[in-house]
Structures are given as structure tokens and as C-alpha cells.
Short mmCIF file of C-alpha atoms in Angstrom, two decimals:
data_model
loop_
_atom_site.label_atom_id
_atom_site.label_comp_id
_atom_site.label_asym_id
_atom_site.label_seq_id
_atom_site.Cartn_x
_atom_site.Cartn_y
_atom_site.Cartn_z
CA UNK A 1 90.10 -10.92 23.35
CA UNK A 2 88.86 -7.70 25.02
CA UNK A 3 86.89 -5.21 22.96
CA UNK A 4 88.75 -2.21 21.55
CA UNK A 5 87.97 1.07 23.29
CA UNK A 6 86.82 3.94 21.11
CA UNK A 7 86.52 7.64 21.92
CA UNK A 8 83.89 10.04 20.61
CA UNK A 9 85.67 12.89 18.84
CA UNK A 10 82.71 14.73 17.29
CA UNK A 11 78.98 15.14 17.67
CA UNK A 12 76.23 15.41 15.08
CA UNK A 13 73.15 17.14 16.47
CA UNK A 14 69.95 16.68 14.50
CA UNK A 15 67.95 19.92 14.52
CA UNK A 16 66.35 20.31 11.09
CA UNK A 17 62.78 19.12 11.67
CA UNK A 18 59.62 21.20 11.64
CA UNK A 19 58.39 20.03 15.05
CA UNK A 20 54.77 19.71 13.95
CA UNK A 21 53.59 18.24 17.27
CA UNK A 22 54.83 21.35 19.06
CA UNK A 23 52.82 23.79 16.95
CA UNK A 24 51.97 26.66 17.21
CA UNK A 25 55.28 27.30 19.03
CA UNK A 26 57.30 25.89 16.16
CA UNK A 27 55.66 28.17 13.62
CA UNK A 28 58.04 30.86 14.87
CA UNK A 29 60.75 28.96 16.79
CA UNK A 30 62.61 25.76 15.85
CA UNK A 31 61.84 23.07 18.41
CA UNK A 32 65.46 22.71 19.65
CA UNK A 33 65.55 26.46 20.42
CA UNK A 34 62.40 26.36 22.55
CA UNK A 35 63.15 27.15 26.17
CA UNK A 36 62.06 24.69 28.86
CA UNK A 37 62.12 26.26 32.30
CA UNK A 38 64.43 28.94 30.96
CA UNK A 39 66.92 26.73 29.07
CA UNK A 40 66.89 26.00 25.35
CA UNK A 41 66.72 22.28 24.69
CA UNK A 42 69.74 22.33 22.41
CA UNK A 43 71.79 24.23 25.00
CA UNK A 44 71.35 21.33 27.43
CA UNK A 45 72.69 19.03 24.71
CA UNK A 46 75.67 21.24 23.80
CA UNK A 47 76.58 21.85 27.44
CA UNK A 48 76.52 18.13 28.21
CA UNK A 49 78.70 17.35 25.19
CA UNK A 50 81.27 19.95 26.18
CA UNK A 51 81.26 18.70 29.77
CA UNK A 52 82.45 15.39 28.31
CA UNK A 53 85.19 17.02 26.25
CA UNK A 54 83.30 16.66 22.97
CA UNK A 55 83.90 20.01 21.30
CA UNK A 56 83.75 19.29 17.56
CA UNK A 57 80.07 19.96 17.04
CA UNK A 58 77.96 19.79 13.89
CA UNK A 59 74.32 20.86 13.94
CA UNK A 60 72.08 19.91 11.02
CA UNK A 61 69.50 22.64 10.41
CA UNK A 62 66.55 23.21 8.10
CA UNK A 63 63.32 24.65 9.53
CA UNK A 64 63.82 28.33 10.40
CA UNK A 65 67.56 27.82 9.93
CA UNK A 66 68.31 31.56 10.21
CA UNK A 67 67.58 31.38 13.93
CA UNK A 68 70.29 28.75 14.36
CA UNK A 69 72.83 31.03 12.71
CA UNK A 70 71.94 33.70 15.30
CA UNK A 71 72.15 31.13 18.10
CA UNK A 72 75.52 29.78 16.91
CA UNK A 73 77.16 33.19 16.53
CA UNK A 74 80.28 33.31 18.67
CA UNK A 75 80.11 29.57 19.39
CA UNK A 76 82.56 27.05 17.95
CA UNK A 77 79.78 25.16 16.17
CA UNK A 78 79.47 24.18 12.49
CA UNK A 79 76.00 24.31 10.95
CA UNK A 80 75.09 21.94 8.12
CA UNK A 81 72.03 22.77 6.05
CA UNK A 82 69.60 20.04 5.05
CA UNK A 83 67.74 21.29 1.96
CA UNK A 84 65.34 18.31 2.09
CA UNK A 85 64.18 18.69 5.68
CA UNK A 86 60.56 19.39 4.72
CA UNK A 87 60.20 16.70 2.03
CA UNK A 88 62.20 13.77 3.47
CA UNK A 89 62.44 11.96 6.77
CA UNK A 90 65.49 12.44 8.99
CA UNK A 91 67.61 10.12 6.86
CA UNK A 92 68.18 13.29 4.83
CA UNK A 93 69.69 15.08 7.83
CA UNK A 94 72.24 12.41 8.59
CA UNK A 95 72.98 12.11 4.88
CA UNK A 96 73.82 15.83 4.91
CA UNK A 97 76.26 15.22 7.78
CA UNK A 98 77.62 11.92 6.48
CA UNK A 99 81.23 13.18 6.28
CA UNK A 100 81.42 13.47 10.08
CA UNK A 101 80.26 10.07 11.34
CA UNK A 102 83.56 8.43 12.30
CA UNK A 103 84.14 8.31 16.08
CA UNK A 104 80.91 10.24 16.52
CA UNK A 105 77.96 10.61 18.80
CA UNK A 106 74.65 11.34 17.07
CA UNK A 107 71.79 12.83 19.02
CA UNK A 108 68.71 15.00 18.66
CA UNK A 109 68.77 18.68 19.53
CA UNK A 110 65.19 18.69 20.84
CA UNK A 111 65.74 16.82 24.08
CA UNK A 112 66.92 17.79 27.53
CA UNK A 113 70.02 16.18 29.03
CA UNK A 114 69.77 16.14 32.81
CA UNK A 115 72.89 14.10 33.57
CA UNK A 116 76.07 14.72 31.57
CA UNK A 117 77.37 11.20 32.28
CA UNK A 118 75.07 9.68 29.66
CA UNK A 119 77.21 11.31 26.92
CA UNK A 120 80.49 9.86 28.24
CA UNK A 121 82.83 9.60 25.23
CA UNK A 122 84.53 6.22 25.82
CA UNK A 123 82.83 3.13 24.39
CA UNK A 124 83.59 -0.34 23.11
CA UNK A 125 80.65 -1.19 20.85
CA UNK A 126 78.75 1.20 18.63
CA UNK A 127 75.11 1.50 19.59
CA UNK A 128 72.39 3.39 21.37
CA UNK A 129 71.69 4.63 24.86
CA UNK A 130 68.89 2.53 26.28
CA UNK A 131 66.59 2.19 29.28
CA UNK A 132 65.20 -1.11 30.52
CA UNK A 133 61.45 -1.25 29.96
CA UNK A 134 59.58 -3.81 32.05
CA UNK A 135 56.07 -2.73 31.06
CA UNK A 136 54.45 -1.93 27.77
CA UNK A 137 55.79 0.79 25.49
CA UNK A 138 55.14 1.80 21.89
CA UNK A 139 58.72 3.08 21.48
CA UNK A 140 61.41 1.15 19.59
CA UNK A 141 62.40 -1.78 21.80
CA UNK A 142 65.62 -3.78 21.48
CA UNK A 143 66.33 -7.32 22.58
CA UNK A 144 69.88 -7.73 23.88
CA UNK A 145 71.79 -10.96 24.54
CA UNK A 146 75.31 -11.12 25.96
CA UNK A 147 75.64 -7.36 25.48
CA UNK A 148 74.74 -7.43 21.78
CA UNK A 149 71.58 -6.14 20.11
CA UNK A 150 69.83 -9.11 18.52
CA UNK A 151 66.63 -7.50 17.27
CA UNK A 152 64.48 -4.38 17.48
CA UNK A 153 60.71 -3.86 17.37
CA UNK A 154 59.53 -0.56 15.96
CA UNK A 155 56.08 -1.11 17.49
CA UNK A 156 57.37 -1.57 21.03
CA UNK A 157 56.39 -4.28 23.46
CA UNK A 158 57.62 -5.11 26.95
CA UNK A 159 60.67 -6.58 28.69
CA UNK A 160 63.25 -5.00 26.47
CA UNK A 161 65.61 -2.06 26.08
CA UNK A 162 63.98 1.16 24.88
CA UNK A 163 66.11 2.89 22.27
CA UNK A 164 66.89 6.57 22.82
CA UNK A 165 68.18 9.00 20.21
CA UNK A 166 71.75 9.07 21.54
CA UNK A 167 74.16 6.78 19.71
CA UNK A 168 77.92 6.31 19.37
CA UNK A 169 79.72 5.08 16.26
CA UNK A 170 83.30 3.88 15.93
CA UNK A 171 85.45 4.95 13.03
CA UNK A 172 84.74 1.70 11.14
CA UNK A 173 81.01 1.76 11.84
CA UNK A 174 80.84 5.44 10.98
CA UNK A 175 82.31 4.68 7.56
CA UNK A 176 79.83 1.84 7.10
CA UNK A 177 76.97 4.09 8.11
CA UNK A 178 78.08 6.68 5.57
CA UNK A 179 78.30 4.03 2.84
CA UNK A 180 74.78 2.79 3.59
CA UNK A 181 73.35 6.30 3.82
CA UNK A 182 74.66 6.97 0.32
CA UNK A 183 73.26 3.65 -0.90
CA UNK A 184 69.80 4.22 0.54
CA UNK A 185 69.49 7.94 -0.15
CA UNK A 186 71.24 8.22 -3.53
CA UNK A 187 70.77 4.83 -5.16
CA UNK A 188 67.63 3.36 -3.61
CA UNK A 189 65.95 6.79 -3.28
CA UNK A 190 64.81 5.77 0.19
CA UNK A 191 63.75 9.16 1.52
CA UNK A 192 60.90 8.34 3.92
CA UNK A 193 62.67 6.39 6.65
CA UNK A 194 64.48 7.30 9.82
CA UNK A 195 68.24 7.07 9.55
CA UNK A 196 68.11 4.61 12.46
CA UNK A 197 66.30 2.19 10.14
CA UNK A 198 69.66 1.54 8.47
CA UNK A 199 71.40 -0.22 11.40
CA UNK A 200 68.21 -1.50 13.02
CA UNK A 201 66.18 -2.88 10.10
CA UNK A 202 67.67 -2.34 6.64
CA UNK A 203 71.25 -3.52 7.21
CA UNK A 204 71.55 -4.99 10.73
CA UNK A 205 74.01 -7.59 9.43
CA UNK A 206 76.56 -4.81 8.76
CA UNK A 207 76.82 -3.79 12.41
CA UNK A 208 77.68 -5.34 15.76
CA UNK A 209 75.84 -3.11 18.20
CA UNK A 210 75.73 -2.86 21.96
CA UNK A 211 73.84 -0.52 24.28
CA UNK A 212 74.77 2.17 26.80
CA UNK A 213 72.56 1.70 29.85
CA UNK A 214 71.10 4.81 31.46
CA UNK A 215 68.17 5.78 33.68
CA UNK A 216 64.92 7.19 32.36
CA UNK A 217 65.39 10.38 34.41
CA UNK A 218 68.75 11.12 32.78
CA UNK A 219 67.12 12.51 29.66
CA UNK A 220 63.79 14.00 28.67
CA UNK A 221 62.24 13.75 25.23
CA UNK A 222 59.33 16.17 24.78
CA UNK A 223 57.16 15.00 21.93
CA UNK A 224 54.21 17.37 22.06
CA UNK A 225 52.93 20.72 23.28
CA UNK A 226 50.83 18.96 25.90
CA UNK A 227 53.92 17.26 27.32
CA UNK A 228 55.72 20.60 27.37
CA UNK A 229 52.89 22.20 29.34
CA UNK A 230 53.23 19.55 32.05
CA UNK A 231 56.93 20.33 32.43
CA UNK A 232 56.84 24.12 32.03
CA UNK A 233 53.63 25.81 33.16
CA UNK A 234 54.54 29.07 31.41
CA UNK A 235 53.10 27.49 28.25
CA UNK A 236 49.70 26.64 29.73
CA UNK A 237 47.91 29.49 27.96
CA UNK A 238 49.07 28.45 24.48
#
């Protein structure tokens, strides 16, 4: 029986973090609002979503949240405040947005989308965008068999699919994700993990995940000020 086709109807953009590895820039500017070669990182994300017809947008904010209210003025964007952004890991951000996870795409606001196609809204299996990694990496690495994610290593490795912070969730899986977020955050008081730990490590038996294959050059994740300087020389003197 062929897999059911799902359509992304809303996006949750994670933008609450303090961006410590981008200091001192992030002392005064939230990382997603930092311009890279003249374009704010989060604008590349929003523009790519809208190019794919995904217009119901939720942005989770925390650090320097006032600047996001200025940025969002006049835009059809809903901001969700995460009051725990500075004391909990990013599980707290998705918990804050847990009412909007059905038929959703979840992605970080502090990355640059170079090719809109990687946010295409039609999908069959919930899961993450991924890039094949032949050599060694210390990023999360998934093993995939017959189109299904069988395991994930948080310490990396080689010959696997590197997980990127772009994921799609069907209506059913979105409800499951919400249920497990409430379990871990409210009941188990599990505040120090990534939200991705839920489907990857804490409750993998509750999901049937696939991957969305893309190329490494389709997206850029900037993890530090030194990486930013290599991409945008206007920051060399910082």
C-alpha cells in the first residue's frame, strides 16, 4: 500500500537561544537577526517557507525578544515567548509551541536557506532533512534502511545521513510529539535535552521516520563567530 501524502500547513521557527558561540555579536543582537552578507538569517528561512506556500508561521523567541517584535511588525507572523530559554535546553522552545505541531515543519531561525526546494511542503514520512556523509563527522548521524531511520548516533561517525535541523511532522506524529513533549517537560522534568532527543533517542518506538535528501550546499548552519567571519568578511574586525 502506498504511503499517505501529507502537506506542511505551518512552520515553527526556533529563535529563542542566546547564541553564546556568536558572542559578542549576540550580546546586542539575537543570532537569527544577524545579517550575513546583508540578509538576516531568519529572513532567508521565512522567504523560503513562503516560496513554498507555507504562510502560517510561528517564531519562538526568548533572548532579546523585543527585537523580534520590531522585526515582525507588519508581517503575518505569530511570536511565541519561551520564558525558560536561558535555563533550559531547546526542548522548552518546542514545548512552548506544542499546540502547532500537526502538519508542521520545524526549523531553526539561525541558518541560511540557499535553495527553497529543501522546504518543499509535500511529504510521506515524518522526519529530517539529511545529507549523505561519507567521511567522519561529529554531527548527529542516522542510519537508514529501506527509507526508514533505524538508529542515530549523537557522536557522529561516517557512512551515514547527517541530520539537519529541518523536519516535517504529519498530523498524527505532531500529536504524538506534543504528547511526549508534555510527558518529558512536565512530568519527567527533563529540561536539559534537545527536543530532537524525543524522536531520536527517548521514544524512537513511537515514530516511523524517513529522511528528506538534500545537498550540503542547500543550507548553511553557522555555529560560531569564526565561521561567520569566513563567510562575511565585514565581521573580521570583531
